[in-house]
Coordinates of C-alpha atoms and ligand atoms in Angstrom, one line a residue:
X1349 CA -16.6 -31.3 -10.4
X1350 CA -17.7 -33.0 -7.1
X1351 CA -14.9 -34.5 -5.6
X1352 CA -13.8 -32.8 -2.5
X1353 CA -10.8 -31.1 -1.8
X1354 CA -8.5 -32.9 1.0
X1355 CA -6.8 -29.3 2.3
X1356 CA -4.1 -30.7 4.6
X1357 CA -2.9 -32.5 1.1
X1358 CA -2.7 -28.8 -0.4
X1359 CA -1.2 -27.6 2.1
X1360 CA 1.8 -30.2 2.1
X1361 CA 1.9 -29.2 -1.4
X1362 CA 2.7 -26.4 -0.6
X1363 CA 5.2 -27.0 1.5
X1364 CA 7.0 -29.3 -0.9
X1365 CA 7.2 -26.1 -3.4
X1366 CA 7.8 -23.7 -0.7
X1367 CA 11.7 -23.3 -2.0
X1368 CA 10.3 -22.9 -5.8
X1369 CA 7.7 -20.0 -4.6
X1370 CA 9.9 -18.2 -3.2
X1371 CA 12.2 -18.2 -6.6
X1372 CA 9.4 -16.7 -7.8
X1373 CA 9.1 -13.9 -5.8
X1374 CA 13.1 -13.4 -6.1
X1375 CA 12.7 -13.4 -10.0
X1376 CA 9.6 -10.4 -9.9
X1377 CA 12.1 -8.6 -6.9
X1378 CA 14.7 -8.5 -9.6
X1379 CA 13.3 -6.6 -11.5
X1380 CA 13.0 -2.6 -10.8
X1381 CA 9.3 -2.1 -11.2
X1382 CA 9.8 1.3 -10.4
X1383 CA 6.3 2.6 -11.6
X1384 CA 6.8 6.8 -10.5
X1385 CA 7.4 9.3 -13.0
X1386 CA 11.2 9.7 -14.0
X1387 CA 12.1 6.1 -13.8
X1388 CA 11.9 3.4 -16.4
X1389 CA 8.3 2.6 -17.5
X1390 CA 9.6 -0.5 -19.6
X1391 CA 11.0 -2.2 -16.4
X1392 CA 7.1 -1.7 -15.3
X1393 CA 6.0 -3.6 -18.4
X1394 CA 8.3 -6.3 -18.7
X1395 CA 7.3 -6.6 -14.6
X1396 CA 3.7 -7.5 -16.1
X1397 CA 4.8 -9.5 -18.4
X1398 CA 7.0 -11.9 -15.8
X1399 CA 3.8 -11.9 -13.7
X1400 CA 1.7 -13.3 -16.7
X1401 CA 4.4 -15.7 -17.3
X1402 CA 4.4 -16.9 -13.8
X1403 CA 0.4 -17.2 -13.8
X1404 CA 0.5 -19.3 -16.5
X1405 CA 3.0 -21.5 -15.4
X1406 CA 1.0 -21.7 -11.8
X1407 CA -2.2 -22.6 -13.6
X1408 CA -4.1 -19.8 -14.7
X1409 CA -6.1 -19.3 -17.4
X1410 CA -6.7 -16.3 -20.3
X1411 CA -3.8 -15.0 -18.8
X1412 CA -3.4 -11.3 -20.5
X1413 CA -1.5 -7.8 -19.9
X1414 CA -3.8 -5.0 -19.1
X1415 CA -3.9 -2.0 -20.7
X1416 CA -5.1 1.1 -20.2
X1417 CA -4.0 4.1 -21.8
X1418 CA -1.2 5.9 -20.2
X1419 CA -1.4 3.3 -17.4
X1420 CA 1.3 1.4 -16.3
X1421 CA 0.3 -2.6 -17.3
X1422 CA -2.1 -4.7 -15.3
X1423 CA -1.2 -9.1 -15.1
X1424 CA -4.4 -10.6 -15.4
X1425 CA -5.4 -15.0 -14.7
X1426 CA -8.1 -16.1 -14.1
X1427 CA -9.6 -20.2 -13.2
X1428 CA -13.3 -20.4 -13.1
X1429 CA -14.0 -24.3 -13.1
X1430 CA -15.4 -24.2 -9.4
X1431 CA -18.8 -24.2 -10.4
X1432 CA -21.8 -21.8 -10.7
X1433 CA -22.7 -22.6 -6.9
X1434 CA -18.9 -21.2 -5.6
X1435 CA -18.0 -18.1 -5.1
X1436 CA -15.9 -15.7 -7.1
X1437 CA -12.9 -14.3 -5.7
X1438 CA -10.9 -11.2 -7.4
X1439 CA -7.4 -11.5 -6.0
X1440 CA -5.7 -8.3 -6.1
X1441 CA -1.8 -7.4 -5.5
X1442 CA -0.1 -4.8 -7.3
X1443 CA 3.7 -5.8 -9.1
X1444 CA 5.0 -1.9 -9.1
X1445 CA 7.2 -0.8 -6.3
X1446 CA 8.2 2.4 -4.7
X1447 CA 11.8 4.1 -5.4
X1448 CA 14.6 3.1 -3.3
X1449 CA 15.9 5.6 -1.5
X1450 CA 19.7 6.0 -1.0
X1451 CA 21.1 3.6 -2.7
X1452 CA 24.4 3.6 -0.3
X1453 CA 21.9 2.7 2.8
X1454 CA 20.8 -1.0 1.3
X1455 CA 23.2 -3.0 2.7
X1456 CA 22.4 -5.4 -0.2
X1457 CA 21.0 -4.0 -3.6
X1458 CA 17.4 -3.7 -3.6
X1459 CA 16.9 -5.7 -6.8
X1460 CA 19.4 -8.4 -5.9
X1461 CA 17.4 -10.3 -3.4
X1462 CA 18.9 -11.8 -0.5
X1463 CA 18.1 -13.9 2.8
X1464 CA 19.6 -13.0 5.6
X1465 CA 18.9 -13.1 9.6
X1466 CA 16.7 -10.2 10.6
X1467 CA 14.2 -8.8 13.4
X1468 CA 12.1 -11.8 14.2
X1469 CA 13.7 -14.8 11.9
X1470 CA 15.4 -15.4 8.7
X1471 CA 14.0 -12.2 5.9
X1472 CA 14.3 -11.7 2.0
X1473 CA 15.8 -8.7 1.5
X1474 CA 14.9 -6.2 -1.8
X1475 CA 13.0 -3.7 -2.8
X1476 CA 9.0 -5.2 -3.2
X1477 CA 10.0 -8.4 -1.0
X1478 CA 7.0 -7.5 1.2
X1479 CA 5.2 -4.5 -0.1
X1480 CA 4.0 -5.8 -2.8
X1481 CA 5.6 -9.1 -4.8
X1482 CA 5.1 -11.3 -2.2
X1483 CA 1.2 -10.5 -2.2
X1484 CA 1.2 -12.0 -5.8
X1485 CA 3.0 -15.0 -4.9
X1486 CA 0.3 -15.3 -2.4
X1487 CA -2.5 -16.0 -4.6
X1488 CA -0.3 -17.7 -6.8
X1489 CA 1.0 -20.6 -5.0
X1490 CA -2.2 -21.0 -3.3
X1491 CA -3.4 -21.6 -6.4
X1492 CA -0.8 -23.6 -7.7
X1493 CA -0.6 -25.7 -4.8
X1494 CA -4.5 -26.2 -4.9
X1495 CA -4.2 -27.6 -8.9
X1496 CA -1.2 -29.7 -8.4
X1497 CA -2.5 -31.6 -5.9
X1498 CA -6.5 -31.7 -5.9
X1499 CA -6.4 -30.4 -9.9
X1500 CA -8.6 -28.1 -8.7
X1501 CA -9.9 -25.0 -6.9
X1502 CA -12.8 -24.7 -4.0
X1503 CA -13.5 -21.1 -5.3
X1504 CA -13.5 -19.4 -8.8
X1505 CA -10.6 -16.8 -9.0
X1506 CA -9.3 -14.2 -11.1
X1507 CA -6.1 -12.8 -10.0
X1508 CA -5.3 -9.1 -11.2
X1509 CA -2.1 -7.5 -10.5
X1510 CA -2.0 -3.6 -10.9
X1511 CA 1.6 -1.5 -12.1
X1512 CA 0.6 1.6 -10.6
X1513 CA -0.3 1.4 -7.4
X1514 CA 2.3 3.0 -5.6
X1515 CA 2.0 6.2 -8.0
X1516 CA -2.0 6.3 -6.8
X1517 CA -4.1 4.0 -8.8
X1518 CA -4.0 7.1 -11.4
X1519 CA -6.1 5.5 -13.9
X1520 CA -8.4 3.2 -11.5
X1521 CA -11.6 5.1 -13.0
X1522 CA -10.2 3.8 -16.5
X1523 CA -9.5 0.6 -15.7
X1524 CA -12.9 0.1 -13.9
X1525 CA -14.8 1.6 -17.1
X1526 CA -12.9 -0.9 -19.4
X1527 CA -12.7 -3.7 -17.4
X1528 CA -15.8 -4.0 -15.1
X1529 CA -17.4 -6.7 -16.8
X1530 CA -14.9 -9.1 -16.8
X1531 CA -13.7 -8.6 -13.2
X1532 CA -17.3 -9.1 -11.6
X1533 CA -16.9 -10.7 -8.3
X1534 CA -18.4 -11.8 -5.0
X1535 CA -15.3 -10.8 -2.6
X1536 CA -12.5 -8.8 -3.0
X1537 CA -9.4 -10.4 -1.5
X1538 CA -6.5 -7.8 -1.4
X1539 CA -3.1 -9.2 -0.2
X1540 CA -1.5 -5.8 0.4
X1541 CA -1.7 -5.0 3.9
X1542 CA 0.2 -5.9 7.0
X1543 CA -0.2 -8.0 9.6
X1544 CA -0.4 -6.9 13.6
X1545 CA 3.2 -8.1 14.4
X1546 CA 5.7 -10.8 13.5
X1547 CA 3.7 -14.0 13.6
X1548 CA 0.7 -12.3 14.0
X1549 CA -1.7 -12.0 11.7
X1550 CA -3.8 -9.2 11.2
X1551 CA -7.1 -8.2 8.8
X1552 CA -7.5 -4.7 8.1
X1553 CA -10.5 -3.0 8.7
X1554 CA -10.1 0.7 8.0
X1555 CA -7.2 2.3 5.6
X1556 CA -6.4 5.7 5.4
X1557 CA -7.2 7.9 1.8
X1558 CA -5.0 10.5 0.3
X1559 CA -4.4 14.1 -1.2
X1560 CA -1.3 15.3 -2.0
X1561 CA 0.4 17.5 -4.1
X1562 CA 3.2 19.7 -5.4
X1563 CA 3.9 23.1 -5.2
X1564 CA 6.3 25.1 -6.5
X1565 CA 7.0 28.8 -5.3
X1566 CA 9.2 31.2 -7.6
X1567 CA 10.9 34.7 -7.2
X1568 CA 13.4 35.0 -9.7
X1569 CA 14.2 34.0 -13.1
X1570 CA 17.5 32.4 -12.2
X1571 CA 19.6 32.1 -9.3
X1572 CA 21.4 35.2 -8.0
X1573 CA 24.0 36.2 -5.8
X1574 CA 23.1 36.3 -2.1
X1575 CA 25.3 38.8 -1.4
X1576 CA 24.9 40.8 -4.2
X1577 CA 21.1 40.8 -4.2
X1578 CA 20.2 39.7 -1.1
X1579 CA 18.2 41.5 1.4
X1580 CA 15.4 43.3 -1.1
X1581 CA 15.3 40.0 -3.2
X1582 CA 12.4 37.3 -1.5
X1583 CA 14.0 34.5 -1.0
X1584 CA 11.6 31.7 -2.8
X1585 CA 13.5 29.2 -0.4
X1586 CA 12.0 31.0 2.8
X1587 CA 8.9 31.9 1.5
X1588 CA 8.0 28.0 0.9
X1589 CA 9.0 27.2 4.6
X1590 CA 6.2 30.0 5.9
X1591 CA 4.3 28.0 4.2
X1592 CA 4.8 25.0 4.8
X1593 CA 5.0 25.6 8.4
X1594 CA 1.6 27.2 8.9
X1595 CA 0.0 23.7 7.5
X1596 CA 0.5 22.4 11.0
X1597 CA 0.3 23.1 14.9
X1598 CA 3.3 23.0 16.3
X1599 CA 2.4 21.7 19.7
X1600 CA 0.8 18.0 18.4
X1601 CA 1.7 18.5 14.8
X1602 CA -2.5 18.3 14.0
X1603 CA -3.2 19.5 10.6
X1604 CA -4.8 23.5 10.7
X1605 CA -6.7 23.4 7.7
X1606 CA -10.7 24.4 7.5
X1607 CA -11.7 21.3 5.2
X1608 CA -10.2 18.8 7.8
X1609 CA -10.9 20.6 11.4
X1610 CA -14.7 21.3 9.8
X1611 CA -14.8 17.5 8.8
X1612 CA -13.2 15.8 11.2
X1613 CA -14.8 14.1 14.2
X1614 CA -13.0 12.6 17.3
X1615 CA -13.6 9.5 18.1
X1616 CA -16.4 9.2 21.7
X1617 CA -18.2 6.4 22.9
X1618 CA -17.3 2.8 22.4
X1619 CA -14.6 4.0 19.2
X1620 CA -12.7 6.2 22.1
X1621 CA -13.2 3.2 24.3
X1622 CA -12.0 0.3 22.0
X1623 CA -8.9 2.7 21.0
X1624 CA -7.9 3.6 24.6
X1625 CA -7.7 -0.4 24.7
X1626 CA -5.2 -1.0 22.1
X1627 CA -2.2 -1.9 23.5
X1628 CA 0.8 0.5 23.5
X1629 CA 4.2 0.1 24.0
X1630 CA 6.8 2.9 23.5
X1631 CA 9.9 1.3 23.1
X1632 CA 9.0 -1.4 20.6
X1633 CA 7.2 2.0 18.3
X1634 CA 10.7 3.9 18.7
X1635 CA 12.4 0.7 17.8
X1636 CA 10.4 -0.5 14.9
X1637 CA 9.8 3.5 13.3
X1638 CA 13.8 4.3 14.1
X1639 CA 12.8 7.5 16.2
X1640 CA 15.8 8.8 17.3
X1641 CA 16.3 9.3 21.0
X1642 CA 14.8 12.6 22.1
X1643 CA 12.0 12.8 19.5
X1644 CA 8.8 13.2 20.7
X1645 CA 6.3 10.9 20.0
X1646 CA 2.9 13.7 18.7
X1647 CA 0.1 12.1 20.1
X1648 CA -3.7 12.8 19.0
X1649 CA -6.5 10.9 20.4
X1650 CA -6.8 8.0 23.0
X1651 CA -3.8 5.7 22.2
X1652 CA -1.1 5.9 19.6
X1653 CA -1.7 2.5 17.3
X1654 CA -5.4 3.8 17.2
X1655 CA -3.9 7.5 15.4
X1656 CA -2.2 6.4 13.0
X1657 CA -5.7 5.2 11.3
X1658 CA -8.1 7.5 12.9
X1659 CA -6.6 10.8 12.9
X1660 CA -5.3 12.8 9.3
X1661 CA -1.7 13.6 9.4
X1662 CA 0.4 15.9 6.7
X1663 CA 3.6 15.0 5.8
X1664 CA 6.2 16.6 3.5
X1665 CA 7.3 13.9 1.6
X1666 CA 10.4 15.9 -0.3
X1667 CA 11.4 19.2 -0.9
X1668 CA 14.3 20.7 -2.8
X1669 CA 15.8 24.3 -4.5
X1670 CA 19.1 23.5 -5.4
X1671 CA 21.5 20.8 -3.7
X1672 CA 24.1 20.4 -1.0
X1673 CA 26.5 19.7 -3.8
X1674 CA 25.5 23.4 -5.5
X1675 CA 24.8 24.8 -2.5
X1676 CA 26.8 28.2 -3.3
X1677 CA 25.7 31.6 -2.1
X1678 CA 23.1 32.2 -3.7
X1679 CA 19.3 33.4 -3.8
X1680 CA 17.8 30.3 -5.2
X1681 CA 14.8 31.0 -8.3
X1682 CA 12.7 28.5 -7.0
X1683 CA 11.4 26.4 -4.2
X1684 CA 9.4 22.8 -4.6
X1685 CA 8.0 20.7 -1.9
X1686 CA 5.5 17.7 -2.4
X1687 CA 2.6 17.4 0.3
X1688 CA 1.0 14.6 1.0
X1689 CA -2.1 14.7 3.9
X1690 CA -3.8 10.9 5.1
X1691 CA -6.9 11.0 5.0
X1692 CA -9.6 9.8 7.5
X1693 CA -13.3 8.9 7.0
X1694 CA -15.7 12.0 7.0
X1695 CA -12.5 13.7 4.8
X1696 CA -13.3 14.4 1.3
X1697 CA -10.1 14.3 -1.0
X1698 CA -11.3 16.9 -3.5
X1699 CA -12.3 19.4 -0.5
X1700 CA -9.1 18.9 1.0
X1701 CA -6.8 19.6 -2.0
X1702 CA -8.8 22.7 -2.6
X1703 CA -8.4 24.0 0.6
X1704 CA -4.7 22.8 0.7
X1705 CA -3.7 25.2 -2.4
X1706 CA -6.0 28.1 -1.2
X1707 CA -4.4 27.9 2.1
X1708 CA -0.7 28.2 0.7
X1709 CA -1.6 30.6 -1.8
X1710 CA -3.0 32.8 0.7
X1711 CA 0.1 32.3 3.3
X1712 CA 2.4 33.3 0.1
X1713 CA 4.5 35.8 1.2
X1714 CA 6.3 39.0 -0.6
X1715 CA 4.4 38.4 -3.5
X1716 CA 6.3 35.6 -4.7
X1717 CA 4.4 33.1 -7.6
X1718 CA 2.6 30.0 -6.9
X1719 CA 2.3 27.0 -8.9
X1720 CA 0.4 23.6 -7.8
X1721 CA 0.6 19.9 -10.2
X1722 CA 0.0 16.6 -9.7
X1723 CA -2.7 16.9 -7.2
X1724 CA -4.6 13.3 -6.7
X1725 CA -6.5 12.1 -4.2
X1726 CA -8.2 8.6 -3.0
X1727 CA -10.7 8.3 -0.2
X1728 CA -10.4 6.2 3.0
X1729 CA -11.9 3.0 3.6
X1730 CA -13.0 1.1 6.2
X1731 CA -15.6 -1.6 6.8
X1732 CA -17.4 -3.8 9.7
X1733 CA -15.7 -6.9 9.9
X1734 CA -19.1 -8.7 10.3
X1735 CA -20.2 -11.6 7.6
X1736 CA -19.2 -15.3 6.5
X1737 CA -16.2 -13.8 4.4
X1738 CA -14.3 -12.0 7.7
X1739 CA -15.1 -15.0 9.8
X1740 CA -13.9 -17.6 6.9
X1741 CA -10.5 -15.3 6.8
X1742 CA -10.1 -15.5 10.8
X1743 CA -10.1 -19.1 10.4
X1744 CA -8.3 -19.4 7.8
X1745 CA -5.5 -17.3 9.2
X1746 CA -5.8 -18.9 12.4
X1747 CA -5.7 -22.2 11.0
X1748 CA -2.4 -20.4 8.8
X1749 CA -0.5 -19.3 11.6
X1750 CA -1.7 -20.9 14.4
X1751 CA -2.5 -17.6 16.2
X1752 CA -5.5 -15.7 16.0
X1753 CA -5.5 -12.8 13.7
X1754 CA -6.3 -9.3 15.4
X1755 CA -8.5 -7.3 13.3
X1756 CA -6.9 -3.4 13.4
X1757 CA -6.9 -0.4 11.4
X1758 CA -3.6 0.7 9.4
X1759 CA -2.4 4.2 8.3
X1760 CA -1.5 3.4 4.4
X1761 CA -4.0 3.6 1.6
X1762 CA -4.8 1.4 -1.5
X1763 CA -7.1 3.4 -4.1
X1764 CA -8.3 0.4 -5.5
X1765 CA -10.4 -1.0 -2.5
X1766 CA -13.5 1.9 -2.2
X1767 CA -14.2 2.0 -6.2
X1768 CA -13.8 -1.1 -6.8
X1769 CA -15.6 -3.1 -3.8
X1770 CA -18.6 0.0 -5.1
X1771 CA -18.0 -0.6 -8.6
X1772 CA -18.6 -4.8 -8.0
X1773 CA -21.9 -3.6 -6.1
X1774 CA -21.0 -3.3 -2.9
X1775 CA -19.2 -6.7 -2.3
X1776 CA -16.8 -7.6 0.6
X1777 CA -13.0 -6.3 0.7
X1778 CA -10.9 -8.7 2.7
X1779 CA -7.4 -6.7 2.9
X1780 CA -4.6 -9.1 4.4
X1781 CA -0.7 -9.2 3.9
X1782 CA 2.6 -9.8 5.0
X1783 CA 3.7 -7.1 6.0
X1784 CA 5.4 -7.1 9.4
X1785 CA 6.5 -4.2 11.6
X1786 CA 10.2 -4.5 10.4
X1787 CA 8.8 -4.3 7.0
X1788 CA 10.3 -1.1 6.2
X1789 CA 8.3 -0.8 3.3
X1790 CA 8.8 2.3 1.3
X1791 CA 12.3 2.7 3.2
X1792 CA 15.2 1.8 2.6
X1793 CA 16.1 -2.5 3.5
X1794 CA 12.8 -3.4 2.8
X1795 CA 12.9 -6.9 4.0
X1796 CA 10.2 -10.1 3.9
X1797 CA 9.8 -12.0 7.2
X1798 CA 10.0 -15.4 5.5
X1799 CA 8.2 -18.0 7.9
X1800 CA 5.2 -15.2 8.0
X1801 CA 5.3 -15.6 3.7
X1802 CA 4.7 -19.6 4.4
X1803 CA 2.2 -18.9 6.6
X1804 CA 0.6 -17.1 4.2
X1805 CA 0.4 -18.9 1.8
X1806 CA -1.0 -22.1 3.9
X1807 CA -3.5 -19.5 5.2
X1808 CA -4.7 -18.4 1.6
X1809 CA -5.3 -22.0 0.7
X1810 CA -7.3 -22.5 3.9
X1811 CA -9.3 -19.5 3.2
X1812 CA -10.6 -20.5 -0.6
X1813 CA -11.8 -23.4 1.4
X1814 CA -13.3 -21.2 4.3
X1815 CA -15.1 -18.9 1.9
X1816 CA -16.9 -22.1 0.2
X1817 CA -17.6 -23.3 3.4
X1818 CA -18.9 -20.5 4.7
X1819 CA -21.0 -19.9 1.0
X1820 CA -22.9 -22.6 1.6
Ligands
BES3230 N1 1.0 -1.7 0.8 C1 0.8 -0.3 1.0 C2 -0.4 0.0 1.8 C3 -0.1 -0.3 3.3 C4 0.7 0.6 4.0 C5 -0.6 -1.4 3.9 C6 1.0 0.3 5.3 C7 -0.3 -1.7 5.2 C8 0.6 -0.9 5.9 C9 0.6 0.3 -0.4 O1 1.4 -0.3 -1.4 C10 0.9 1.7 -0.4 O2 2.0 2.1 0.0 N2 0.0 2.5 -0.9 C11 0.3 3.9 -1.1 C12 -0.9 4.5 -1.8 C13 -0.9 5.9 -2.2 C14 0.2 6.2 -3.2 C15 -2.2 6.4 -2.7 C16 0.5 4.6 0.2 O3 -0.2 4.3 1.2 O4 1.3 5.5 0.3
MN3231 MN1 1.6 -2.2 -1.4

């Protein structure tokens, strides 16, 4: 195939099926892709399925479900009729979506998308609007768009959707073994990531890893009465909270364990400088994170934006021993807390989980027994933003939005990106996304900035013709 590809016609295309896209992405937010433990692992697979079905009808080929034992489903399309002389993209989003959170605080049910007015424009409402349905529709419509109107593709693609991201990528190393071959690539494209602000595209250059955890702490082989037996009987409650509490300073909240302080190395030089540059400002922060007036802000390091990339934090993501509903007097058997540290480069996940259950063990009080599962950990990431493929995407995106993208760090992870740019040998990873700062992804009204999603979309089509360009 020789003919060339006339972009503005794709990208009118595109804005002719604009309305039906976005169907799309309402019909994968409908369904509750929920891919943690607990929750219903079919919803995951029939989530798969609908993403196959969709490929196909957008114009892929050897469209399949991917399995891997134990795994939640992969979607997988590919189109190869570029030619030998294009380049091969692997487009990656993943079709599994974190829990919802209170239910009562949606103020329209997270699987029953809905537009509405919002921070910065009209949004989609749902759970997986943003993080991460609208990333498949991404590569999809550019795609479709590119066949219905040129029949065609600049680049060769092939479009995998993961069902477990959100859970950790548990069985990446799987995945990788079984599917290597097939999935061989010259750029990873990931569209998971967010952009700088509303309007305002961003590439990401650096993502944080992760080790977490959960720990359980018992005293007792059932609950007791607290005033019966309290006083000599260690409260299992308490003794997790000493824990806990000792995994952190409590002036800047930095993170006192030996495998990070050891490891970690504050940014000097030009880093310090290019971070002390980043623009700051407070009140849009409080605003968009929904700190609540008084909170302190725990700064590390030359600016804020710069931290939440560069520096490891340790959050407790949940904790429980009984419930405010049973929340009698009593001595409670046993205490549970996941913990969940973000990792920097220089921070080796294994090291750090070691250390993380040495430490509590050893702060244990009163003798009371320790218990750690689930531990799982993915490294951090981050690249040089030099090469044809980043300066194809800066054009592409500017040429998208009509505003130059801002290359930044961001504080999330994706445990696909380090194996699998390694695992391809050593290829580019281009990680953009829709994600705005009102996002709220992971929270509860996750919402989809809709005129950024268009802009997307016109800015992925640009970029399968950047990247040839740039190829040549
Ligand atoms: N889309 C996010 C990653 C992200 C977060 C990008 C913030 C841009 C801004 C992704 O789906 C995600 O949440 N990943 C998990 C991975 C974890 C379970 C290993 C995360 O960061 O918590
Ligand atoms: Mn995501």
């Amino acid at each position: 195939m020789s003919t060339k590809v006339n972009v503005s016609e794709v990208r009118g295309t595109v804005d002719r099926h604009f309305g039906e896209y976005l169907e799309d992405l309402k019909s994968l937010v409908r369904i509750p892709s929920i891919s943690f433990a607990g929750f219903d692992e079919k919803s995951v697979r029939k989530s798969a399925e609908a993403v196959a079905k969709l490929m196909k009808k957008r114009g892929l080929e050897n469209v399949e479900v991917l399995d891997v034992e134990g795994a939640h489903p992969y979607a997988y399309g590919e189109w190869l009729h570029a030619g030998p002389k294009a380049p091969t993209l692997l487009l990656y989003a993943h079709h599994d979506v974190q829990p919802v959170g209170r239910e009562a605080a949606w103020t329209s049910p997270p699987f029953e998308p809905v537009e509405r007015q919002g921070p910065a424009g009209l949004r989609l409402y749902g759970r997986g609007t943003a993080d991460d349905k609208a990333g498949i529709l991404i590569h999809l419509a550019a795609i479709d768009a590119y066949l219905k109107s040129a029949g065609k593709l600049p680049v060769n693609v092939k479009v995998v959707i993961e069902g477990e991201e959100e859970i950790g990528s548990v069985h990446l190393g799987m995945f990788l073994q079984k599917y290597r071959e097939r999935l061989s690539a010259d750029v990873l494209v990931l569209t998971d990531t967010g952009n700088f602000d509303s309007g305002v595209p961003g590439i990401t250059i650096a993502l944080r890893g992760l080790a977490s955890l959960e720990v359980e702490v018992k005293s007792l082989k059932g609950p007791v009465h607290s005033g019966m037996w309290g006083g000599p009987v260690p409260d299992p409650v308490l003794a997790l909270a000493k824990m806990l509490s000792g995994l952190v300073s409590s002036e800047d909240g930095s993170i006192e364990l030996r495998s990070i302080k050891d490891n970690f190395k504050e940014p000097e030089g030009a880093e310090y400088d290019r971070m002390k540059a980043i623009p700051f400002d407070e009140t849009a922060f409080r605003e968009a994170s929904g700190m609540l007036t008084g909170v302190e802000i725990l700064r590390r390091g030359p600016s804020v934006p710069g931290q939440l990339w560069r520096y490891p934090s340790l959050t407790v993501t949940a904790i429980q021993a009984s419930s405010r509903a049973q929340a009698g007097n009593i001595i409670n058997d046993a205490a549970w807390a996941k913990v969940s540290i973000r990792l920097v480069p220089g921070l080796d996940p294994k090291e750090v989980l070691d250390d993380l259950q040495m430490t509590l063990k050893q702060a244990a009080p009163w003798g009371v027994q320790v218990e750690f599962s689930h531990a799982n950990g993915a490294n951090a990431w981050s690249t040089d933003p030099e090469g044809p493929v980043y300066e194809a995407a800066a054009i592409a995106l500017e040429k998208g939005y009509g505003v130059k993208p801002v290359f930044f760090g961001c504080g999330g992870s994706i445990p696909f990106v380090r194996p699998f740019a390694k695992a391809l040998g050593g290829v580019p990873a281009l990680l953009i996304g829709v994600e705005d700062p009102h996002t709220q992804a992971h929270g509860e009204n996750e919402s989809l900035l809709i005129s950024d999603f268009l802009k997307s979309i016109h800015s992925q089509v640009e970029l399968f013709n950047e990247v040839l360009k740039a190829w040549k």
